[in-house]
């Protein structure tokens, strides 16, 4: 591969190129690592693992040389280069959660998702930057410095899976993994113009992924097309005997005439005009393709952030307790301001005498939110909504105001509280040249419906992934 | 003079002897194993590791509760109990807070509040390394299933406490869920102790404080520790002082209790439902199925042994304290019937002569018993001599016999036995006596 501009943009293109010997996996890895190096100032990666990448590339090339038949069924990710969010444990490769507390921590085992993607033929390139412990919506909370939006480096890429979104958007890897606890995949996908999936809670194992808020964490991925995201989802989903919240459930498949609901609570004051208009434009595309649109109501949406910022810090405070300064080499003082804030908030809401007023009440309201979605899905198959009230904002713009930052999750957190899947899809650019997009939400285990709709949208709009001019 | 009545409630921890640990696949058999050889990401609490509940341990706990008549919650869940201690690698222990597996139950008049399931912690080992005092952590015990039974404050003396604990131990052994061995730490006791006045008892009020006596690790010290604490409290109250709620430990050397933690420093455990483990649901059918799988329990065996074998209570307690020994006894009794060996004799031989320890199979014991009985009979020539002497000496009785008074045979046999010091085999004595009488 002579020019990094020739890097393939989909799994299909990659595998065709490899099988037709247009390039080898070694050359592919060379090109990607070269590009990561060229775009160092995006700060998308915390750790690059050249050795592992070349080793795996060698294995892939060998596999291709020894197999004349189409064997991609056994290796759906053959040759696909991966950036793993630095929350995913990778055996023998430093995993930091973008926090100084874990700087230097080398795990003894790999996450289920990491192991499954590797077995499927994927090539790990490195560990991507993120908000420390996945706390944040801008990528600025990383102890390894902020990641920058490849479409305009003065802007944030969104977060917390900032590096993964940027890696895919800028062509630093073909695919990338992420976690979505309150929007941490869908929002950076939206800010960076790539596809991002937050699967159903309980569809993909959380084993080996540093926990943020255990009842909300969802393990998903980024790609430049819905088909790629679907492929990675199919590789990573399903029981592993380690995460007992994962079920091999029967998925809901698209059938009959699909109806999409548009929640009026997601088009309220404070939503950027271009964002709202772009989502309405998307709805017209679906309508034109024969999908029925309906206005729906999710009346408890306005409570979602309050509920989320009680449940989530409570679980965060519990999950971070193990980093007590004894075992992982670095002192507790290395926790950043946001982690400390959440540990204190969470400890407070779980304390005797406050539990009922905060945590228990929040869980009751959470049930109301779930009820909203259940009622909505009685009448529609999926929901179309904006991902974030605004497109990407400027670096530093909200960094000093945590409350403002928390509101960035307003349209994404409800899906986490309800455990339903969400697919974030790009739909173009605003006047300032920043990506716009939308999200599709569906009932639990309805990923196939969301993929079908996403692919329909791509087809109707003749969507082609493009890389930013860097 | 006894002004005060001790009010004591118990927390009994029993480590379950399941094949694997509570939330991972590591072996739960940790006793005497090299440190940190039975560990994995889950029981080490490594980043990203998740618990996966051990069904065997859940069933074992349900069985234990059922054995004491507990109600099984059809909906139960695990909770996180938070505190910082180096032997607790996640900074929380997975336990059960407000929805334990088993609720209520009793042993005789002592009421059980609940039985729940949790994970054990690691173990701190204090050693001097290169002349420096060091504390090491062994995680082999981390996440071994631990069942906790909490009683109501129904105990007033150590006798009833020991009785209760022995029963709990016996039930655990009968169910095959734990050896419940205090010395090995697989059964541990905490006692909540306070003293009530006569007035308080009359009003049915509990004292306004309680002292938690922790980590009582042997039956030997249990009595001393509890009595030492009762004595301490009596002295304070008699002197007009007040007692503060606190946690105390027992010093085996000084034979006194000492303060470990006052109530003011009491921990807020910040319990909340464990999100990593789905709640447990049981149908009536499932609960019934487990109940039907229970073996005969000590209380039922106790009754049956009394009815069927007419043994003394002491004998019954000794025999049933070990399920293996009680079935040995029953098999021996059944085999012994062929030789007219009584249940009492067999119990005697087992308990006083420990013959069951020498003969691993009941058949071996019976064979031995029959042999002993034979050996102890006088041999044929002694019997003959005695018969001859008696016939010569008791001429009146012999005359009566010859006159058709057959009933004198019993008298003559008795006289023979007297000469043999009771060691004559009755059938042999009878045979030889009749031969002698009839040859005349």
Coordinates of N, CA and C in Angstrom, one line a residue, chain B residues 225-329:
Chain B
X225 N -15.2 -17.3 76.6 CA -15.3 -16.0 76.0 C -16.6 -15.3 76.4
X226 N -17.7 -16.1 76.2 CA -19.0 -15.5 76.5 C -19.2 -15.2 77.9
X227 N -18.7 -16.2 78.8 CA -18.9 -15.9 80.2 C -18.0 -14.8 80.7
X228 N -16.8 -14.6 80.1 CA -16.0 -13.5 80.4 C -16.7 -12.2 80.1
X229 N -17.3 -12.2 79.0 CA -18.0 -10.9 78.6 C -19.2 -10.7 79.5
X230 N -19.9 -11.7 79.8 CA -21.1 -11.6 80.7 C -20.6 -11.0 82.1
X231 N -19.5 -11.6 82.6 CA -19.0 -11.2 83.9 C -18.6 -9.7 83.8
X232 N -17.9 -9.3 82.7 CA -17.5 -7.9 82.5 C -18.7 -7.0 82.6
X233 N -19.7 -7.3 81.9 CA -20.9 -6.5 81.9 C -21.6 -6.4 83.2
X234 N -21.7 -7.6 83.9 CA -22.3 -7.7 85.2 C -21.6 -6.7 86.2
X235 N -20.2 -6.7 86.1 CA -19.5 -5.9 87.0 C -19.7 -4.4 86.8
X236 N -19.8 -4.0 85.5 CA -20.0 -2.6 85.2 C -21.4 -2.2 85.7
X237 N -22.4 -3.1 85.3 CA -23.8 -2.7 85.7 C -24.0 -2.7 87.2
X238 N -23.4 -3.6 87.9 CA -23.5 -3.7 89.3 C -22.9 -2.4 90.0
X239 N -21.8 -2.0 89.4 CA -21.2 -0.7 89.9 C -21.9 0.5 89.5
X240 N -23.1 0.3 88.8 CA -23.9 1.5 88.4 C -23.4 2.1 87.1
X241 N -22.5 1.5 86.3 CA -22.1 2.0 85.1 C -23.0 1.7 83.9
X242 N -22.7 2.3 82.8 CA -23.4 2.0 81.5 C -22.4 1.3 80.6
X243 N -23.0 0.5 79.7 CA -22.2 -0.2 78.7 C -22.5 0.4 77.3
X244 N -21.5 0.6 76.6 CA -21.6 1.1 75.2 C -21.6 0.0 74.2
X245 N -22.4 0.2 73.2 CA -22.4 -0.8 72.1 C -21.0 -0.8 71.4
X246 N -20.5 -1.9 71.2 CA -19.2 -1.9 70.6 C -18.9 -3.4 70.1
X247 N -17.8 -3.5 69.4 CA -17.3 -4.8 69.0 C -16.1 -5.2 69.8
X248 N -16.2 -6.4 70.4 CA -15.0 -6.8 71.2 C -14.5 -8.2 70.7
X249 N -13.2 -8.4 71.0 CA -12.6 -9.7 70.7 C -12.3 -10.4 72.0
X250 N -11.9 -11.7 71.9 CA -11.5 -12.4 73.1 C -10.0 -12.8 73.1
X251 N -9.4 -12.4 74.2 CA -8.0 -12.7 74.3 C -7.9 -14.1 75.0
X252 N -7.4 -15.1 74.3 CA -7.4 -16.5 74.8 C -6.4 -16.6 76.0
X253 N -5.3 -15.8 75.9 CA -4.3 -15.9 77.0 C -4.8 -15.2 78.3
X254 N -5.3 -14.0 78.2 CA -5.7 -13.2 79.4 C -7.1 -13.7 79.8
X255 N -7.8 -14.4 78.9 CA -9.2 -14.8 79.2 C -10.1 -13.7 79.5
X256 N -9.9 -12.6 78.8 CA -10.8 -11.4 78.9 C -11.2 -11.0 77.5
X257 N -12.2 -10.2 77.4 CA -12.5 -9.6 76.1 C -11.9 -8.2 76.0
X258 N -11.6 -7.7 74.8 CA -11.1 -6.4 74.6 C -11.8 -5.7 73.5
X259 N -11.8 -4.3 73.6 CA -12.5 -3.5 72.7 C -11.8 -3.5 71.3
X260 N -12.6 -3.7 70.2 CA -12.0 -3.6 68.9 C -12.5 -2.4 68.2
X261 N -13.8 -2.1 68.3 CA -14.3 -0.9 67.6 C -15.6 -0.5 68.3
X262 N -15.7 0.9 68.5 CA -16.8 1.4 69.2 C -17.9 1.7 68.2
X263 N -19.1 1.8 68.7 CA -20.3 2.1 67.8 C -20.1 3.4 67.0
X264 N -19.5 4.3 67.7 CA -19.3 5.6 67.0 C -18.5 5.4 65.7
X265 N -17.6 4.4 65.7 CA -16.8 4.2 64.5 C -17.5 3.1 63.6
X266 N -18.8 2.8 63.9 CA -19.5 1.8 63.2 C -19.5 2.1 61.7
X267 N -19.5 1.1 60.9 CA -19.3 1.3 59.5 C -20.7 1.5 58.8
X268 N -20.7 2.3 57.8 CA -21.9 2.5 56.9 C -21.5 1.6 55.7
X269 N -22.2 0.5 55.6 CA -21.8 -0.4 54.5 C -22.3 0.0 53.1
X270 N -23.1 1.0 53.0 CA -23.6 1.5 51.7 C -24.1 0.3 50.8
X271 N -25.0 -0.5 51.4 CA -25.5 -1.6 50.7 C -26.3 -1.2 49.4
X272 N -26.1 -1.8 48.4 CA -27.1 -1.7 47.2 C -27.1 -3.0 46.4
X273 N -28.2 -3.2 45.7 CA -28.3 -4.5 45.0 C -27.1 -4.7 44.0
X274 N -26.5 -5.8 44.0 CA -25.4 -6.2 43.2 C -25.8 -6.2 41.7
X275 N -25.4 -5.2 40.9 CA -25.9 -5.1 39.5 C -25.3 -6.2 38.6
X276 N -24.2 -6.8 39.1 CA -23.6 -7.8 38.2 C -24.3 -9.2 38.3
X277 N -25.2 -9.4 39.2 CA -25.8 -10.7 39.4 C -27.4 -10.5 39.3
X278 N -28.0 -11.2 38.4 CA -29.4 -11.1 38.3 C -30.1 -11.6 39.5
X279 N -31.3 -11.1 39.9 CA -31.9 -11.6 41.1 C -32.2 -13.1 40.9
X280 N -32.4 -13.8 42.1 CA -32.7 -15.3 42.0 C -34.2 -15.4 42.2
X281 N -34.8 -16.2 41.4 CA -36.3 -16.5 41.5 C -36.5 -18.0 41.7
X282 N -37.3 -18.4 42.6 CA -37.6 -19.8 42.8 C -39.1 -20.0 42.7
X283 N -39.5 -21.0 42.0 CA -41.0 -21.4 42.0 C -41.2 -22.3 43.2
X284 N -42.5 -22.4 43.5 CA -42.9 -23.3 44.6 C -42.4 -24.7 44.3
X285 N -42.5 -25.1 43.1 CA -42.1 -26.4 42.7 C -40.6 -26.7 42.9
X286 N -39.8 -25.7 42.6 CA -38.4 -25.8 42.8 C -38.0 -25.9 44.3
X287 N -38.7 -25.1 45.1 CA -38.5 -25.1 46.5 C -38.9 -26.4 47.1
X288 N -40.0 -27.0 46.6 CA -40.5 -28.2 47.1 C -39.5 -29.4 46.7
X289 N -39.0 -29.3 45.5 CA -38.1 -30.3 45.0 C -36.8 -30.4 45.8
X290 N -36.3 -29.2 46.2 CA -35.1 -29.2 47.1 C -35.5 -29.8 48.4
X291 N -36.6 -29.4 48.9 CA -37.1 -29.9 50.2 C -37.2 -31.5 50.2
X292 N -37.7 -32.0 49.1 CA -37.9 -33.4 49.0 C -36.5 -34.2 48.9
X293 N -35.5 -33.4 48.6 CA -34.2 -34.1 48.4 C -33.4 -34.1 49.8
X294 N -34.0 -33.5 50.8 CA -33.3 -33.5 52.1 C -33.2 -34.9 52.7
X295 N -32.1 -35.2 53.2 CA -31.9 -36.5 53.9 C -32.7 -36.5 55.3
X296 N -32.7 -37.6 56.0 CA -33.3 -37.6 57.3 C -32.4 -36.6 58.2
X297 N -33.1 -35.7 58.9 CA -32.3 -34.7 59.7 C -32.1 -35.2 61.1
X298 N -31.2 -34.6 61.8 CA -30.9 -35.0 63.2 C -32.1 -35.1 64.0
X299 N -33.0 -34.1 63.9 CA -34.1 -34.1 64.9 C -35.1 -35.3 64.6
X300 N -35.2 -35.7 63.3 CA -36.0 -36.8 63.0 C -35.3 -38.1 63.4
X301 N -34.0 -38.2 63.2 CA -33.3 -39.4 63.6 C -33.3 -39.6 65.1
X302 N -33.2 -38.5 65.8 CA -33.2 -38.5 67.2 C -34.5 -39.2 67.7
X303 N -35.6 -38.8 67.1 CA -36.9 -39.3 67.5 C -37.0 -40.8 67.1
X304 N -36.6 -41.1 65.9 CA -36.6 -42.5 65.4 C -35.8 -43.4 66.3
X305 N -34.6 -43.0 66.6 CA -33.7 -43.8 67.4 C -34.3 -44.1 68.8
X306 N -35.0 -43.1 69.4 CA -35.6 -43.3 70.7 C -36.7 -44.3 70.6
X307 N -37.5 -44.1 69.5 CA -38.7 -45.0 69.3 C -38.3 -46.4 69.0
X308 N -37.3 -46.6 68.1 CA -37.0 -47.9 67.5 C -36.0 -48.7 68.4
X309 N -35.1 -48.0 69.0 CA -34.0 -48.7 69.6 C -34.0 -48.5 71.1
X310 N -34.9 -47.7 71.6 CA -35.0 -47.5 73.1 C -33.7 -47.2 73.7
X311 N -32.9 -46.3 73.1 CA -31.6 -46.0 73.7 C -31.7 -44.8 74.6
X312 N -30.7 -44.6 75.5 CA -30.7 -43.4 76.3 C -30.4 -42.2 75.4
X313 N -30.8 -41.0 75.9 CA -30.6 -39.8 75.1 C -29.1 -39.5 74.9
X314 N -28.3 -39.8 75.9 CA -26.9 -39.6 75.7 C -26.3 -40.5 74.6
X315 N -26.7 -41.8 74.6 CA -26.3 -42.7 73.5 C -26.8 -42.1 72.1
X316 N -28.0 -41.7 72.1 CA -28.6 -41.2 70.8 C -27.8 -40.1 70.3
X317 N -27.5 -39.1 71.2 CA -26.8 -37.9 70.8 C -25.4 -38.3 70.2
X318 N -24.8 -39.2 70.9 CA -23.4 -39.6 70.4 C -23.5 -40.3 69.1
X319 N -24.5 -41.1 68.9 CA -24.6 -41.9 67.7 C -25.0 -41.0 66.5
X320 N -25.9 -40.1 66.7 CA -26.4 -39.3 65.6 C -25.5 -38.1 65.3
X321 N -24.6 -37.8 66.2 CA -23.7 -36.6 66.0 C -22.9 -36.8 64.7
X322 N -22.8 -38.0 64.3 CA -22.0 -38.3 63.1 C -22.9 -39.2 62.2
X323 N -23.3 -38.6 61.0 CA -24.3 -39.4 60.2 C -23.7 -40.7 59.8
X324 N -22.3 -40.8 59.6 CA -21.7 -42.0 59.2 C -21.8 -43.0 60.3
X325 N -21.6 -42.6 61.5 CA -21.6 -43.5 62.7 C -23.0 -44.0 62.9
X326 N -24.0 -43.1 62.7 CA -25.4 -43.6 63.0 C -25.8 -44.6 61.9
X327 N -25.4 -44.5 60.7 CA -25.8 -45.5 59.8 C -25.0 -46.8 60.0
X328 N -23.8 -46.6 60.4 CA -23.0 -47.8 60.8 C -23.8 -48.6 61.9
X329 N -24.2 -47.8 62.9 CA -25.0 -48.4 64.0 C -26.2 -49.2 63.5

